[in-house]
XYZ file of C-alpha atoms in Angstrom:
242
model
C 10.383 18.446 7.913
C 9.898 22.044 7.976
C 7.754 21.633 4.404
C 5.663 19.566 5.986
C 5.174 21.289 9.121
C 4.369 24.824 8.158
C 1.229 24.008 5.486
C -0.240 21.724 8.962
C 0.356 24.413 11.415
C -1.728 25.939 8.374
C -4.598 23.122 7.981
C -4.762 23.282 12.379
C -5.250 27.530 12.843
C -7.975 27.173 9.947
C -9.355 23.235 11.400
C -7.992 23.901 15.112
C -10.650 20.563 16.026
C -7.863 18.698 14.533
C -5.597 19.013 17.614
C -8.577 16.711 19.102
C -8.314 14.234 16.323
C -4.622 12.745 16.385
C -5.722 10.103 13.559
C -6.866 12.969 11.375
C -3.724 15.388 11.834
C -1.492 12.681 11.663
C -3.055 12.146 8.040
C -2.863 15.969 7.552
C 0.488 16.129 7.841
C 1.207 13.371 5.871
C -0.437 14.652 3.202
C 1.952 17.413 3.037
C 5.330 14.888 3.238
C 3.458 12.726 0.286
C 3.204 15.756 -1.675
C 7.163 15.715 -1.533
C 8.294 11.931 -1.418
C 5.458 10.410 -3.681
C 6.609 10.823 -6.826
C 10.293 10.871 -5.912
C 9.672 7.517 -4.703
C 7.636 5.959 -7.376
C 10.464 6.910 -10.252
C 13.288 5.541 -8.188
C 11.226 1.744 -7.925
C 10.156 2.235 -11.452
C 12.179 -0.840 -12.398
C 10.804 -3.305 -9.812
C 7.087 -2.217 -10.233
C 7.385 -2.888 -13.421
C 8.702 -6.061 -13.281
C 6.330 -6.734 -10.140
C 3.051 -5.255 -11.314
C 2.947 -4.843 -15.403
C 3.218 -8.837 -16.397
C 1.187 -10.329 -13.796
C -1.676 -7.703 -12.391
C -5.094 -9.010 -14.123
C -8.981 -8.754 -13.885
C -9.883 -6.839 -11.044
C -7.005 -5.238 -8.983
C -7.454 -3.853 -5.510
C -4.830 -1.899 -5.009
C -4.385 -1.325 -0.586
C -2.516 2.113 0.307
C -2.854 3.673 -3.265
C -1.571 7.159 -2.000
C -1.452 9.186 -5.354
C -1.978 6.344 -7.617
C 1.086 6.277 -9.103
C 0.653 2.108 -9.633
C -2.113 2.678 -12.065
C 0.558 3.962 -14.145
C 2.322 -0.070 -14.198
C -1.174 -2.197 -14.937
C -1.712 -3.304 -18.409
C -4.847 -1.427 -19.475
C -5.514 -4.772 -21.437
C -5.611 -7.248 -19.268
C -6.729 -5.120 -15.862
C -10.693 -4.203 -16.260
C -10.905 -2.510 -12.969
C -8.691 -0.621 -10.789
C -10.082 0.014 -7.359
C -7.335 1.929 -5.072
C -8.101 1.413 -1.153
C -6.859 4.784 0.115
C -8.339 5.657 3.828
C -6.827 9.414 3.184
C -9.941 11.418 0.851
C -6.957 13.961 0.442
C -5.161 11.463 -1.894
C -8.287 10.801 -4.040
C -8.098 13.470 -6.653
C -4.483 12.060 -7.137
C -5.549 9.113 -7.692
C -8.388 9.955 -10.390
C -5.719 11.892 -12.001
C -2.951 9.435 -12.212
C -6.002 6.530 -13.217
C -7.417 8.752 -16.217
C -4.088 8.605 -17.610
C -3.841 5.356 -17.615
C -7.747 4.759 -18.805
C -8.938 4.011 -15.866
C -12.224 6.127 -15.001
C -15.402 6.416 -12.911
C -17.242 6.852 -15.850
C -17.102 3.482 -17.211
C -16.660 1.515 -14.305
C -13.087 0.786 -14.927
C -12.306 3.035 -11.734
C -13.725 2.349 -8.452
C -11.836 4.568 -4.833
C -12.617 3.425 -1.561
C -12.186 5.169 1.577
C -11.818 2.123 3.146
C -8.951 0.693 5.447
C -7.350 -2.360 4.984
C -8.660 -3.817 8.057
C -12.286 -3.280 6.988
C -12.975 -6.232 5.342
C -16.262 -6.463 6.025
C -17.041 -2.950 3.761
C -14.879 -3.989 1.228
C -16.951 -7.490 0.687
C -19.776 -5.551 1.121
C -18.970 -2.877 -1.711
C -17.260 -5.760 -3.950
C -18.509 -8.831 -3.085
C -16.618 -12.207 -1.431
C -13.746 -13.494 -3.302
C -14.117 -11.302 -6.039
C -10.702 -9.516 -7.045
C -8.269 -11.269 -8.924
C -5.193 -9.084 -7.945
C -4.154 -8.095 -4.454
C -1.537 -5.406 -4.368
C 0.303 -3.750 -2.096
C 3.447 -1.203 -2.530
C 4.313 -0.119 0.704
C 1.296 -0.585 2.300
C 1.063 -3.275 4.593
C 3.878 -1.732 6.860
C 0.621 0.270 8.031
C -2.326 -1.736 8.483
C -3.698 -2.764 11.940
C -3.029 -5.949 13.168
C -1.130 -6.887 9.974
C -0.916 -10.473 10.451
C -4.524 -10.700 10.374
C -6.130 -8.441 8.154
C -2.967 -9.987 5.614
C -4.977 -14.081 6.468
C -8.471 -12.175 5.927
C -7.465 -10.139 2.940
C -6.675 -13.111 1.026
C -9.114 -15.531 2.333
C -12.157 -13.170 2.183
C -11.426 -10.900 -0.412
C -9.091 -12.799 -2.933
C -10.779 -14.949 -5.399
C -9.277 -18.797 -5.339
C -6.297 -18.702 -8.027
C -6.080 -15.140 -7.461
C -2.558 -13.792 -6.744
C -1.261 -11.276 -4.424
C 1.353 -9.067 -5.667
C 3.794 -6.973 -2.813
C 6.964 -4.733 -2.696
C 7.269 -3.759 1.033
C 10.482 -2.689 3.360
C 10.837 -5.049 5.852
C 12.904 -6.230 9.324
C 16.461 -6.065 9.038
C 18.492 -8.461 8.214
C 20.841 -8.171 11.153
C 20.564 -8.161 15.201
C 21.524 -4.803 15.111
C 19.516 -3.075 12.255
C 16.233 -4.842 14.183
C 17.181 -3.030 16.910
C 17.801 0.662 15.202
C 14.596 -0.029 13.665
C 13.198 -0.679 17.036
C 14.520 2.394 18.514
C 13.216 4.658 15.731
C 9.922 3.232 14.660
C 7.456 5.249 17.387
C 8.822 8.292 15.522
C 8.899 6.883 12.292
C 5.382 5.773 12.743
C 4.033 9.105 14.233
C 5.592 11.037 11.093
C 4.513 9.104 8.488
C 1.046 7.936 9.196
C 1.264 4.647 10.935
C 4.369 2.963 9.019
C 6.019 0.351 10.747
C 9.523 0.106 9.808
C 10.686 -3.021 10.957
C 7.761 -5.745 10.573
C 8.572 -9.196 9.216
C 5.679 -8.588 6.578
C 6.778 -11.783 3.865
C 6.790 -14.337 7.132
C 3.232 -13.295 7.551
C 2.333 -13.327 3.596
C 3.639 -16.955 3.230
C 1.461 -17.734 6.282
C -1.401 -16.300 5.347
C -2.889 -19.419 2.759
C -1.350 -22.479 1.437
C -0.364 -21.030 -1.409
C -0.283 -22.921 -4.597
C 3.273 -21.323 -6.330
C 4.921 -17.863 -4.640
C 8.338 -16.478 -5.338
C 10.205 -14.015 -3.694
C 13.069 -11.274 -4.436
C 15.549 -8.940 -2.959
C 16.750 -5.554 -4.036
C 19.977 -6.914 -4.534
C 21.839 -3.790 -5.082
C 20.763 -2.493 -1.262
C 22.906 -2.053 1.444
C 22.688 -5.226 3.974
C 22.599 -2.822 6.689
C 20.031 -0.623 5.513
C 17.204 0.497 7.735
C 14.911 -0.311 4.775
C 15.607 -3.338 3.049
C 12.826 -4.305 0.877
C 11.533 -7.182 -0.312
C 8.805 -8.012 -3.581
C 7.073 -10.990 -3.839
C 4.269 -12.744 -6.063
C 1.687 -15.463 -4.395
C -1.051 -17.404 -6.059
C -3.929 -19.146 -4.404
C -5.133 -22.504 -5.033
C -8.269 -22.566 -7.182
């Protein structure tokens, strides 16, 4: 991690307040280990977020955890009028302006709208958007690092999600076995310290099928995954009731 490392020793001798902030430096760093894995990881799940994200995102599409903005990239400029990343990290927002102009998304029009917000502050993001206004929830990756998941997942789509609106996610999730649970165990308070929050092992899809009675969902495996990976991953599509 010596990349990573070397450019925040950097950001703390010119910011050395940030050794009092461990929220801030822990996003400092992983601004430098984004630079590195982001696109990397976006062109090896090309295939699923296209199959995930292209066909189905519509209307308005908050997007939580944008990081670069490499999604914008997979929404059908004709049938999405506005893309509006949630991304809590301002160092990620020039990527994402970048990445959204080339695929005609901008501030200009109205098409493009960044919040700073976090997941869990659903009370700015009504404010800013309205109730039950956006017609796609999506999340790549994201909701492995939201506080208190299981609820800001219920208020998300209750609050925030319009009725018939769909939520569209590719996350890793638990193992599948007694004994990749408990690897993931054992690793995830370094895991989580490294790479700003994420939470390796959390059973995200039990708490997406809990979170509304939903009125169709389906769900799908990367089949071609090892069954004892540490990150098995899981995409899924769920539409409220109108």
């Amino acid at each position: 991690m010596g990349w990573a490392f070397w450019p925040t020793l950097a950001d703390i001798r010119a910011r050395p307040s940030l050794l009092l902030r461990p929220l801030a430096l822990r996003r400092v760093f992983f601004t430098h280990v984004w630079a590195v894995f982001g696109k990397g990881m976006d062109q090896g799940e090309k295939k699923v977020k296209a199959e995930l994200v292209t066909p189905h995102a519509v209307g308005v599409v908050l997007e939580i955890g944008a990081g670069h903005g490499h999604t914008a990239h997979y929404l059908d400029r004709a049938k999405v009028t506005r893309y509006v990343p949630l991304e809590p990290n301002p160092r990620f927002h020039a990527h994402i302006r970048e990445h959204a102009r080339e695929a005609g998304f901008v501030e200009a029009d109205g098409s493009l709208l960044i919040l700073c917000n976090g997941a869990e502050d659903i009370s700015g993001i009504t404010h800013i958007l309205g109730p039950s206004s956006v017609d796609t929830l999506l999340s790549i990756h994201s909701f492995c690092s939201v506080p208190n998941p299981k609820s800001t997942i219920r208020a998300l789509v209750h609050d925030v999600l319009k009725p018939g609106g769909q939520l569209l996610s590719y996350e890793h999730i638990e193992g599948r076995t007694r004994s990749v649970r408990f690897a993931q165990a054992v690793l995830n308070p370094i895991w989580t310290m490294f790479f700003d929050g994420c939470n390796i092992g959390r059973p995200i899809f039990d708490w997406l099928r809990a979170a509304d009675d939903w009125e169709s969902s389906e769900e799908w495996g990367v089949e071609e995954l090892d069954p004892d990976t540490l990150f098995d991953r899981r995409a899924g599509r769920f539409v409220r009731r109108t």
